[in-house]
Short mmCIF file of C-alpha atoms and ligand atoms in Angstrom, two decimals:
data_model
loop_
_atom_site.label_atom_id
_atom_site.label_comp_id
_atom_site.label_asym_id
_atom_site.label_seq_id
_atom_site.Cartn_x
_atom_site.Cartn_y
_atom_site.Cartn_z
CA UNK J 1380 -85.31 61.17 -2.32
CA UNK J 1381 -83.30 63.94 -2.94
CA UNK J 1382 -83.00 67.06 -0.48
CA UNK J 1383 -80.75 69.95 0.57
CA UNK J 1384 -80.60 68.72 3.63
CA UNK J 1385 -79.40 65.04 3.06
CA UNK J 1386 -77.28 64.98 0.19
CA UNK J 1387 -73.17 65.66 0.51
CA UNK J 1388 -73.43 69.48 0.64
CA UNK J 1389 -71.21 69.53 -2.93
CA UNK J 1390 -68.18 69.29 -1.82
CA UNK J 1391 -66.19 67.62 -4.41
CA UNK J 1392 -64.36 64.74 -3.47
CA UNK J 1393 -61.08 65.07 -1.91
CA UNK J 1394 -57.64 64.66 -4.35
CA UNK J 1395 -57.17 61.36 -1.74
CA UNK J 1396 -60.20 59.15 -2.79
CA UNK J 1397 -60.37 61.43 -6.33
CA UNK J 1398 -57.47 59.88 -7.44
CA UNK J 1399 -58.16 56.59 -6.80
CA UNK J 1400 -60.60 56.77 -9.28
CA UNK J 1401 -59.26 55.74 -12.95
CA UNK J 1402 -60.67 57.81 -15.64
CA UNK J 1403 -63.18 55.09 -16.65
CA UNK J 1404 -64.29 55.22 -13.33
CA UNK J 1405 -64.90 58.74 -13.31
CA UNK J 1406 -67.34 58.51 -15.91
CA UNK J 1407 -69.10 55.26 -15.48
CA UNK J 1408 -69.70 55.00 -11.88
CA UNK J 1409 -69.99 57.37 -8.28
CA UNK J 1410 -69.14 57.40 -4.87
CA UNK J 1411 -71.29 57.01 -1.98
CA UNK J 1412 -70.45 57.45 1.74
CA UNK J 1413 -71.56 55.23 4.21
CA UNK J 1414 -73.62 57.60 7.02
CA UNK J 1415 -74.45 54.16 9.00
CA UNK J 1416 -74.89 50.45 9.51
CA UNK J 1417 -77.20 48.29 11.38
CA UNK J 1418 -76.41 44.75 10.59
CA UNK J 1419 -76.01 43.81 7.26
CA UNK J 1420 -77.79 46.95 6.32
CA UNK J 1421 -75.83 50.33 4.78
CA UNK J 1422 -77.44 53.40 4.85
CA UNK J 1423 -75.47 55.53 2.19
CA UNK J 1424 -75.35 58.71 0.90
CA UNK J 1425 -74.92 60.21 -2.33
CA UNK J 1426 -75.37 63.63 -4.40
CA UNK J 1427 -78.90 62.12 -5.38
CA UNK J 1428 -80.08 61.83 -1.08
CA UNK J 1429 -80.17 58.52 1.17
CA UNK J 1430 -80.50 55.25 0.41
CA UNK J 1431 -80.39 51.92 2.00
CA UNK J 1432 -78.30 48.95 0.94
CA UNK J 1433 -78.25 45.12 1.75
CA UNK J 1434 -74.40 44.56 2.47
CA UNK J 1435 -73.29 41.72 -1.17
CA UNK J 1436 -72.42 38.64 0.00
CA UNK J 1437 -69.26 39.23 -1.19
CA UNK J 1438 -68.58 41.34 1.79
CA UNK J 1439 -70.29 39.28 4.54
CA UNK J 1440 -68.39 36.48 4.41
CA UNK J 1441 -65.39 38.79 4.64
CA UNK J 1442 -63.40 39.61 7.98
CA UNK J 1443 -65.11 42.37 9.86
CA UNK J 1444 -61.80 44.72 9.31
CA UNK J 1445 -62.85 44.02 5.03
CA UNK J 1446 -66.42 45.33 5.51
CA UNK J 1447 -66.89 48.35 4.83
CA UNK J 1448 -67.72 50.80 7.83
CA UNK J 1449 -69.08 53.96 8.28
CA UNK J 1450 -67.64 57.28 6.88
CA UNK J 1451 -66.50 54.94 3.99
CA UNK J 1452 -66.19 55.88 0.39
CA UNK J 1453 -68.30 53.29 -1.84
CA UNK J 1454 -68.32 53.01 -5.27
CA UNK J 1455 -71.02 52.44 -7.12
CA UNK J 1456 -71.83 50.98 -10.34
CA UNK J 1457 -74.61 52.41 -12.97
CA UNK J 1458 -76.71 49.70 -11.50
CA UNK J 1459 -76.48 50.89 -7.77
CA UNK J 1460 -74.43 48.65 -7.03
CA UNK J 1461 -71.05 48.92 -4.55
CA UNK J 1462 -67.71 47.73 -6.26
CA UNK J 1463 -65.47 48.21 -3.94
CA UNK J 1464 -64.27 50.92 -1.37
CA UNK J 1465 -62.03 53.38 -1.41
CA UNK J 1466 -58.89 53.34 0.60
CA UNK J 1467 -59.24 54.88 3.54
CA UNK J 1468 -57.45 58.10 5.16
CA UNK J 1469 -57.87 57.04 8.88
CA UNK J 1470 -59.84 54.61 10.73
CA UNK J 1471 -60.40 54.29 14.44
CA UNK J 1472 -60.91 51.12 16.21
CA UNK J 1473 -61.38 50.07 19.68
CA UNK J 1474 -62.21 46.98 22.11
CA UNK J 1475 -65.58 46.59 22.31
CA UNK J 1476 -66.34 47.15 26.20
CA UNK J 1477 -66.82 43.96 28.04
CA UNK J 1478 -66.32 42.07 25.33
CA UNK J 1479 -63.17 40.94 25.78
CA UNK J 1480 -61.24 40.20 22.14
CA UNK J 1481 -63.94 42.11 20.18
CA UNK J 1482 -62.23 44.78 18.18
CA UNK J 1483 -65.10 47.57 17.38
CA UNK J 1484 -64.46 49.29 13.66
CA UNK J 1485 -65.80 52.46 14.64
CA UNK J 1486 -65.37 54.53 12.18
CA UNK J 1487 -63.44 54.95 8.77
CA UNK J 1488 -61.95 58.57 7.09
CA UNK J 1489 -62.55 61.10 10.12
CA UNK J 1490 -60.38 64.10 9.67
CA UNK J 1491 -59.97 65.54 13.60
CA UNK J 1492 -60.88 63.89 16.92
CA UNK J 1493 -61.49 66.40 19.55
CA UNK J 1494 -60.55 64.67 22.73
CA UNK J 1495 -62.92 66.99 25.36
CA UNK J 1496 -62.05 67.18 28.65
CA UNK J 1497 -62.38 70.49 31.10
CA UNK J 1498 -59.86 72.51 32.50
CA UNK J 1499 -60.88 71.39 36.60
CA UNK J 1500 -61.70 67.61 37.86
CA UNK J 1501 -61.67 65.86 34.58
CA UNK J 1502 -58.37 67.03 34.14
CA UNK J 1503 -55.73 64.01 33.73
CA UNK J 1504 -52.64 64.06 31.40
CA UNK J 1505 -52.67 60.44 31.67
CA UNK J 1506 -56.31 59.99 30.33
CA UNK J 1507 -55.38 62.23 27.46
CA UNK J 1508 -52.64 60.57 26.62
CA UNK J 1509 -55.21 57.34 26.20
CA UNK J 1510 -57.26 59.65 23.83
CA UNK J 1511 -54.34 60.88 22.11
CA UNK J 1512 -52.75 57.35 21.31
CA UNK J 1513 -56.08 56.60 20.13
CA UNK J 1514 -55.81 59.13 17.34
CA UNK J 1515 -52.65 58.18 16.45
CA UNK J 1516 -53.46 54.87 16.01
CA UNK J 1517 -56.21 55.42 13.87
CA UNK J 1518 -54.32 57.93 11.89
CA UNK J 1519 -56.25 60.98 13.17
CA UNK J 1520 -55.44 64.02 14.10
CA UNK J 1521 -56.24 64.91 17.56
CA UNK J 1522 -57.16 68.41 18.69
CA UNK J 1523 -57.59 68.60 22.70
CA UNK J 1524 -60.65 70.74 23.87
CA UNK J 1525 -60.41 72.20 27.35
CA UNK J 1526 -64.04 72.93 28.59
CA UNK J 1527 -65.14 75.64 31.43
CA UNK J 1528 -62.19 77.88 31.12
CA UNK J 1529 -64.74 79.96 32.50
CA UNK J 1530 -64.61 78.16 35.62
CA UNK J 1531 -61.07 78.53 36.47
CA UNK J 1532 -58.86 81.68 36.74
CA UNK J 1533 -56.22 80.69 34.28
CA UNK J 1534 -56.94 78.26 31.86
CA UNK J 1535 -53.41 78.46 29.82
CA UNK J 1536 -51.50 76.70 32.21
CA UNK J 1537 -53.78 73.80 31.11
CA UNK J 1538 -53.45 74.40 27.57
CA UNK J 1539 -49.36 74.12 27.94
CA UNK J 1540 -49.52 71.01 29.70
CA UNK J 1541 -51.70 69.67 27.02
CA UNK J 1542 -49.17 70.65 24.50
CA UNK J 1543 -46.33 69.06 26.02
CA UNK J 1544 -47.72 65.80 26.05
CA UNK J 1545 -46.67 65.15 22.09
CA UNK J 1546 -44.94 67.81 19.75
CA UNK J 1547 -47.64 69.71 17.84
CA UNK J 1548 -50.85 68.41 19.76
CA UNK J 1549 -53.00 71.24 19.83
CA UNK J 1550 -55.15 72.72 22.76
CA UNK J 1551 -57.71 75.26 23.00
CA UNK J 1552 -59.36 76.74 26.18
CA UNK J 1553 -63.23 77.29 25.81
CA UNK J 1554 -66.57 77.76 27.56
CA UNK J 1555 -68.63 74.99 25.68
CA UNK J 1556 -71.46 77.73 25.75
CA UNK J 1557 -69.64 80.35 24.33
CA UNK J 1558 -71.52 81.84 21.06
CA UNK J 1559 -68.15 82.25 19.51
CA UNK J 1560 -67.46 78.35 19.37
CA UNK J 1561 -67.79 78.30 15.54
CA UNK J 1562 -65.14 80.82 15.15
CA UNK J 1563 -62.80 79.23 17.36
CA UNK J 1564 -62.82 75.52 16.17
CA UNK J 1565 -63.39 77.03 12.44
CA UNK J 1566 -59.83 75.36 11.39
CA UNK J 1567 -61.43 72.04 11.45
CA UNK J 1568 -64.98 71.81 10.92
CA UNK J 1569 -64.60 73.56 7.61
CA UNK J 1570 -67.03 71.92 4.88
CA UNK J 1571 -66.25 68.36 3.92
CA UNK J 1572 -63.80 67.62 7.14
CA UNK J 1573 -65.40 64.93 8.89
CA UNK J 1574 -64.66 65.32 13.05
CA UNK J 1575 -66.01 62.94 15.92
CA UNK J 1576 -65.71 64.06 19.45
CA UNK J 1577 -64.64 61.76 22.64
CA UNK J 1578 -64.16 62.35 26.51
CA UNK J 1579 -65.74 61.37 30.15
CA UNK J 1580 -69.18 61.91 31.25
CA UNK J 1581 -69.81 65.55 32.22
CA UNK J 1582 -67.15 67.07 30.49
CA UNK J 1583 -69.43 69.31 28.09
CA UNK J 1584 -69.73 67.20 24.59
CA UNK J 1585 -73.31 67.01 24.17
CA UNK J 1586 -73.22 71.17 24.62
CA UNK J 1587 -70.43 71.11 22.15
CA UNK J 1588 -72.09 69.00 19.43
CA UNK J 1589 -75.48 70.67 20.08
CA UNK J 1590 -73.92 74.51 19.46
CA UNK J 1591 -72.44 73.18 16.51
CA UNK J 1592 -74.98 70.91 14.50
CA UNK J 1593 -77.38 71.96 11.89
CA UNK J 1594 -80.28 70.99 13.71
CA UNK J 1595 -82.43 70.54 10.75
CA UNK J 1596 -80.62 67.62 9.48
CA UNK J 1597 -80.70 66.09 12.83
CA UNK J 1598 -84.53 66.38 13.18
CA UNK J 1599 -83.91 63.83 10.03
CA UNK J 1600 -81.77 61.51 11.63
CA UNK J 1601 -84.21 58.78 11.58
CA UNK J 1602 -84.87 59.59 8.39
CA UNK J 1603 -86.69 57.04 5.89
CA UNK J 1604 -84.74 55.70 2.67
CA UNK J 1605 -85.99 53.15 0.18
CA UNK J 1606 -83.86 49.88 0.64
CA UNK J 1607 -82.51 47.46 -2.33
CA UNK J 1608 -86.37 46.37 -2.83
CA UNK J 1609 -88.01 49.57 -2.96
CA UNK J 1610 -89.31 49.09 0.31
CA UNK J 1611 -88.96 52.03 3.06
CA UNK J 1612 -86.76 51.22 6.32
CA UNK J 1613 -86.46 53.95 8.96
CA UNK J 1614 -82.83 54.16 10.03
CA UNK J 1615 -80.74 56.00 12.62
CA UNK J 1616 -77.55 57.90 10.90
CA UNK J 1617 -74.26 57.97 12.29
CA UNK J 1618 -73.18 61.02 10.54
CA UNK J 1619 -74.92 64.24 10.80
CA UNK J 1620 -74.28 67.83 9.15
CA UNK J 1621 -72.82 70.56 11.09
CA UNK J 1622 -73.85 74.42 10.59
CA UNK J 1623 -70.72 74.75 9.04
CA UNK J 1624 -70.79 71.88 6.31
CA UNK J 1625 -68.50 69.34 8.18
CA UNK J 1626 -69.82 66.18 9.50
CA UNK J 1627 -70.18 64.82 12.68
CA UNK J 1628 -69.92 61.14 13.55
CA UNK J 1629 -71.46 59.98 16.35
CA UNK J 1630 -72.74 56.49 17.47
CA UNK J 1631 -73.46 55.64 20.87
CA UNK J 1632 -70.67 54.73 22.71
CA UNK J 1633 -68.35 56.30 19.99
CA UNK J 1634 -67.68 59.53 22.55
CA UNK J 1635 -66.17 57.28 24.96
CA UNK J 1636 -63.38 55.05 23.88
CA UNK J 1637 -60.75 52.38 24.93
CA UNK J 1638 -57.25 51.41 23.00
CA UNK J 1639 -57.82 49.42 20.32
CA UNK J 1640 -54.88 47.02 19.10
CA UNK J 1641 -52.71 48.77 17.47
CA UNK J 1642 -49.76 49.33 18.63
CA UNK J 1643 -48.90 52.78 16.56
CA UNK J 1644 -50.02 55.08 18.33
CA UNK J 1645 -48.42 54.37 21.73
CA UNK J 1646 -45.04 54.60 19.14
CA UNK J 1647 -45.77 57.67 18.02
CA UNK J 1648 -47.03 59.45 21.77
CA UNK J 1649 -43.98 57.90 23.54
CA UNK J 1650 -41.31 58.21 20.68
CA UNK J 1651 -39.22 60.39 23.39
CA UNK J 1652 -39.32 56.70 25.76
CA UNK J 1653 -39.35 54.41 22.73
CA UNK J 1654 -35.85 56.18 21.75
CA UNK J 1655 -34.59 56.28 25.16
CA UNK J 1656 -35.06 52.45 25.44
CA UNK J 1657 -32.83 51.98 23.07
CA UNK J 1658 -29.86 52.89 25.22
CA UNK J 1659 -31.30 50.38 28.00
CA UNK J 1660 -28.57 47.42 29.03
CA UNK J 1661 -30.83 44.84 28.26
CA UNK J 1662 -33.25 44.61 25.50
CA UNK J 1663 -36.46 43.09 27.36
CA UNK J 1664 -35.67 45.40 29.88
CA UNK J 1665 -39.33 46.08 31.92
CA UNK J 1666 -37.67 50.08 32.59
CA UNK J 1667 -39.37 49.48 36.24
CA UNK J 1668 -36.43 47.32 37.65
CA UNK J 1669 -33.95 46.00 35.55
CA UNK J 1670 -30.36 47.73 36.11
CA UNK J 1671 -28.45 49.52 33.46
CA UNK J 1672 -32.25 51.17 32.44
CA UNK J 1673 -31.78 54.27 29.96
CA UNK J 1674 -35.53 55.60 30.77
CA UNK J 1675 -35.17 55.09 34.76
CA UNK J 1676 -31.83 57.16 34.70
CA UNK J 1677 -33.80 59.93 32.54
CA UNK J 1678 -36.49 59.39 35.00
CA UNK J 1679 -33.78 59.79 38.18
CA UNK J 1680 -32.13 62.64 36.59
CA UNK J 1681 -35.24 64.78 35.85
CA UNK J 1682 -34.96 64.93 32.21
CA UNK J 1683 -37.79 62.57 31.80
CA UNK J 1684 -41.49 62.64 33.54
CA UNK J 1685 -42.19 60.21 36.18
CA UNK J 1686 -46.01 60.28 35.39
CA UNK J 1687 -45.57 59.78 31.92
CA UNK J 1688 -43.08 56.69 31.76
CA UNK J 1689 -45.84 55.07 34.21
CA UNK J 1690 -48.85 55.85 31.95
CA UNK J 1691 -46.77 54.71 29.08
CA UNK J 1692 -45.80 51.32 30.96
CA UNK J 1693 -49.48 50.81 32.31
CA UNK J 1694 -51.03 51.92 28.31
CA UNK J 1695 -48.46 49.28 26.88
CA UNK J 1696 -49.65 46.26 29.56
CA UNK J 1697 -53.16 47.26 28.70
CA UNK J 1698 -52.45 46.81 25.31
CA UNK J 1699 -50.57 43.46 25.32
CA UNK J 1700 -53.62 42.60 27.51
CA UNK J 1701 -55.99 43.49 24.86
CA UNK J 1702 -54.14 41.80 21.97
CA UNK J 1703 -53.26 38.45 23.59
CA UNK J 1704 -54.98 35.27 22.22
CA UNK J 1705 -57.33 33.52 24.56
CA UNK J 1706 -54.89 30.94 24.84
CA UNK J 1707 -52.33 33.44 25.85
CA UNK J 1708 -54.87 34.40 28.34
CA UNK J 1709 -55.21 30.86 29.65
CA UNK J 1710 -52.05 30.18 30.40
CA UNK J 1711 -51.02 33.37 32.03
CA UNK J 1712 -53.82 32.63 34.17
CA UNK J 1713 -52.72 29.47 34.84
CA UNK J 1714 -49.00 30.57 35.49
CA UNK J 1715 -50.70 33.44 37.51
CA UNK J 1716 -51.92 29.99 39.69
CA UNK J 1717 -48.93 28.40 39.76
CA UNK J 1718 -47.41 31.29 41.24
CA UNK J 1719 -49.77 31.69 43.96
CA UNK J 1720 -49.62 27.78 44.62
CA UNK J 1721 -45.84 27.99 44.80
CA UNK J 1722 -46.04 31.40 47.63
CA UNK J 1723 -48.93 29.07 49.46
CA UNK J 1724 -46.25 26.55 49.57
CA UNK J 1725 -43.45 28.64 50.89
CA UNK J 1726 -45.78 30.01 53.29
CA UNK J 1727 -47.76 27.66 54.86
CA UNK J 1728 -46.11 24.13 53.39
CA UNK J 1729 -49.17 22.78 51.93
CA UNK J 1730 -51.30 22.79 49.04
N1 GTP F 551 -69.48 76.68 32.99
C1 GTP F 551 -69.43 75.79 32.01
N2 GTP F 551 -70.29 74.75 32.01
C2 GTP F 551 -70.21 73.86 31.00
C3 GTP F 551 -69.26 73.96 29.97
N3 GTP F 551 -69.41 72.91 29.14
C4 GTP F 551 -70.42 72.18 29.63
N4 GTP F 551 -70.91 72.74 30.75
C5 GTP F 551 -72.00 72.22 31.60
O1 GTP F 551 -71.59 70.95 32.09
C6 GTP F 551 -72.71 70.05 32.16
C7 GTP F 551 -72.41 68.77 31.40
O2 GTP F 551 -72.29 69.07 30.03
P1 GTP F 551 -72.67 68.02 28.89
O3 GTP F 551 -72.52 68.72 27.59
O4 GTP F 551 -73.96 67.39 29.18
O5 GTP F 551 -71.51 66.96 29.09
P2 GTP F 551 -71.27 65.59 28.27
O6 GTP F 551 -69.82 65.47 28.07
O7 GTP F 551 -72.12 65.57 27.06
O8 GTP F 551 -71.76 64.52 29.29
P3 GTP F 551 -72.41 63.08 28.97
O9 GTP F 551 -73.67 63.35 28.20
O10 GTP F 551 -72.66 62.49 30.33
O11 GTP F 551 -71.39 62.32 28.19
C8 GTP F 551 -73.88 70.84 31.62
O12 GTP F 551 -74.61 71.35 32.70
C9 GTP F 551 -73.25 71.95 30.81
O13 GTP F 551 -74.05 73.11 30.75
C10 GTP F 551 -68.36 75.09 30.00
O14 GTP F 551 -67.48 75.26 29.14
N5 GTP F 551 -68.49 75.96 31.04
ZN1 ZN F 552 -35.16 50.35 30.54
#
């Protein structure tokens, strides 16, 4: 099975996942990393090529957040078999779309999310800030890519903005089909880094990703690996090499994401409010209404941005939205009802 073009590039295991190896370890078993799933079914990928595996039954009956998912570390006994996974460095999650309660394990140790969006009618701070929180969440680090700077006359004044949405979030102007693209996002697709990219419709990913992957390896995407009965299974990767040896993870539906539960990376976007809050009068103060508010004085006195305290109040309902229990759900419908029964009342003095 094994080929150049589908085996881990040999680059040695990061010091992370290295050292959660003990020394008998080292010598008696290896790591694998999980390049997709369909089902029950793990396509994995090791210095010796691809290879398929039926998830144990140990796993399955597990939780969906103790399965392992893909860009996960497995390791593997002499016998092929998976012991156990290796702790992860980041993992990004979201609500499944439509799905109500679902949360979506998306994927599991990527390095940099570039959140794409261009530099005219995609623009929106408050979108980004979505994307950004995202990141944060999952423990990634976000690096903002502002498409057809050729299109506009002065694309830094985009870049800035970007910037002062969180201390140290990073933004870089581009033309998508620029020939220099390599060069310029060359801090983070560096071999072994593992990157995923997410944005709206339009805004120039699928130029992005096609500049920048090794196109060989994706004419082997649906490549064919023997499964844990010898038999051959053609399956669609997640992961897929990039001319410069990073990886790429991409799914469908993994380039366009919403909030998943965790409430971390709202923390960390809006520490500036978070702190502010502190100061308010009351503690469940709503920072919309409520006198004595810290955030609405900041707000009034043009230290703080209007736009942002609203994104951060509408991300935070979305959230608690998300994260509420069907039951929770139920009865703030049915207080939503009584409400409208009691204004009906008022009104109109009837039922
Ligand atoms: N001028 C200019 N055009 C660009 C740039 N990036 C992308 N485009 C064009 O914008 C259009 C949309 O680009 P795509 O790469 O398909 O956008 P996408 O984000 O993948 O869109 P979806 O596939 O719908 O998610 C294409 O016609 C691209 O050629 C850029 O930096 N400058
Ligand atoms: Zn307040």
């Amino acid at each position: 099975m094994s080929n150049a073009l589908s085996t881990l590039s040999n680059v040695p295991l990061r010091p992370f996942f290295q050292q959660q190896l003990s020394m008998e370890e080292q010598h008696a078993t290896h790591v694998v990393r999980v390049i997709a799933r369909h089902g029950d079914t793990l396509t994995l990928l090791g210095n010796d090529g691809q290879s398929s595996l039926k998830l144990p039954g140990k796993w399955r009956l597990q939780p969906p957040e103790e399965q392992p998912i893909v860009g996960d570390w497995l390791v593997m006994d002499q016998q092929n078999q998976p012991l156990r996974w290796l702790e992860r460095l980041s993992h990004l999650s979201r609500k499944a779309a439509g799905s109500g309660q679902q949360t979506q394990h998306m994927a599991a140790n990527i390095d940099t999310l570039f959140v794409v969006s261009s530099c005219n009618r995609d623009f929106n701070p408050s979108r980004l800030e979505r994307y950004l929180a995202l990141a944060f969440a999952g423990n990634v680090q976000p690096v903002v890519l502002l498409t057809k700077a050729d299109l506009v006359d002065e694309p830094e004044p985009f870049c800035r903005q970007v910037e002062s949405l969180h201390r140290g979030v990073v933004a870089i102007a581009l033309d998508a089909r620029h020939p220099d693209l390599h060069h310029q996002l060359g801090p983070w697709i560096g071999p072994g880094e593992s990157v995923a990219f997410l944005g709206s419709s339009g805004v120039g990913k699928s130029t992005l990703i096609n500049a920048l992957l090794d196109q060989k390896s994706m004419a082997t995407q649906a490549a064919r690996a023997d499964d844990d009965r010898g038999r051959h299974t053609t399956t669609a990767r997640a992961m897929f090499h990039m001319k410069s040896g990073a990886w790429l993870l991409d799914t469908p539906g993994m380039r366009e994401l919403r909030l998943g539960e965790s409430n971390q990376g709202l923390q960390t976007l809006f520490s500036d409010i978070e702190a502010l809050a502190q100061a308010c009068q009351y503690r469940d103060c709503d920072h919309e209404r409520t006198s004595g508010c810290a955030v609405l004085a900041a707000v009034a006195s043009d230290t703080l941005d209007a736009r942002r305290v609203r994104n951060y109040l509408k991300l935070q309902r979305e959230q608690t939205y998300l994260t509420e229990t069907v039951w929770q759900q139920r009865d703030r419908h049915r207080q939503f009802a009584r409400l409208v029964n009691r204004v009906k009342i008022d009104k109109f003095g009837k039922r």
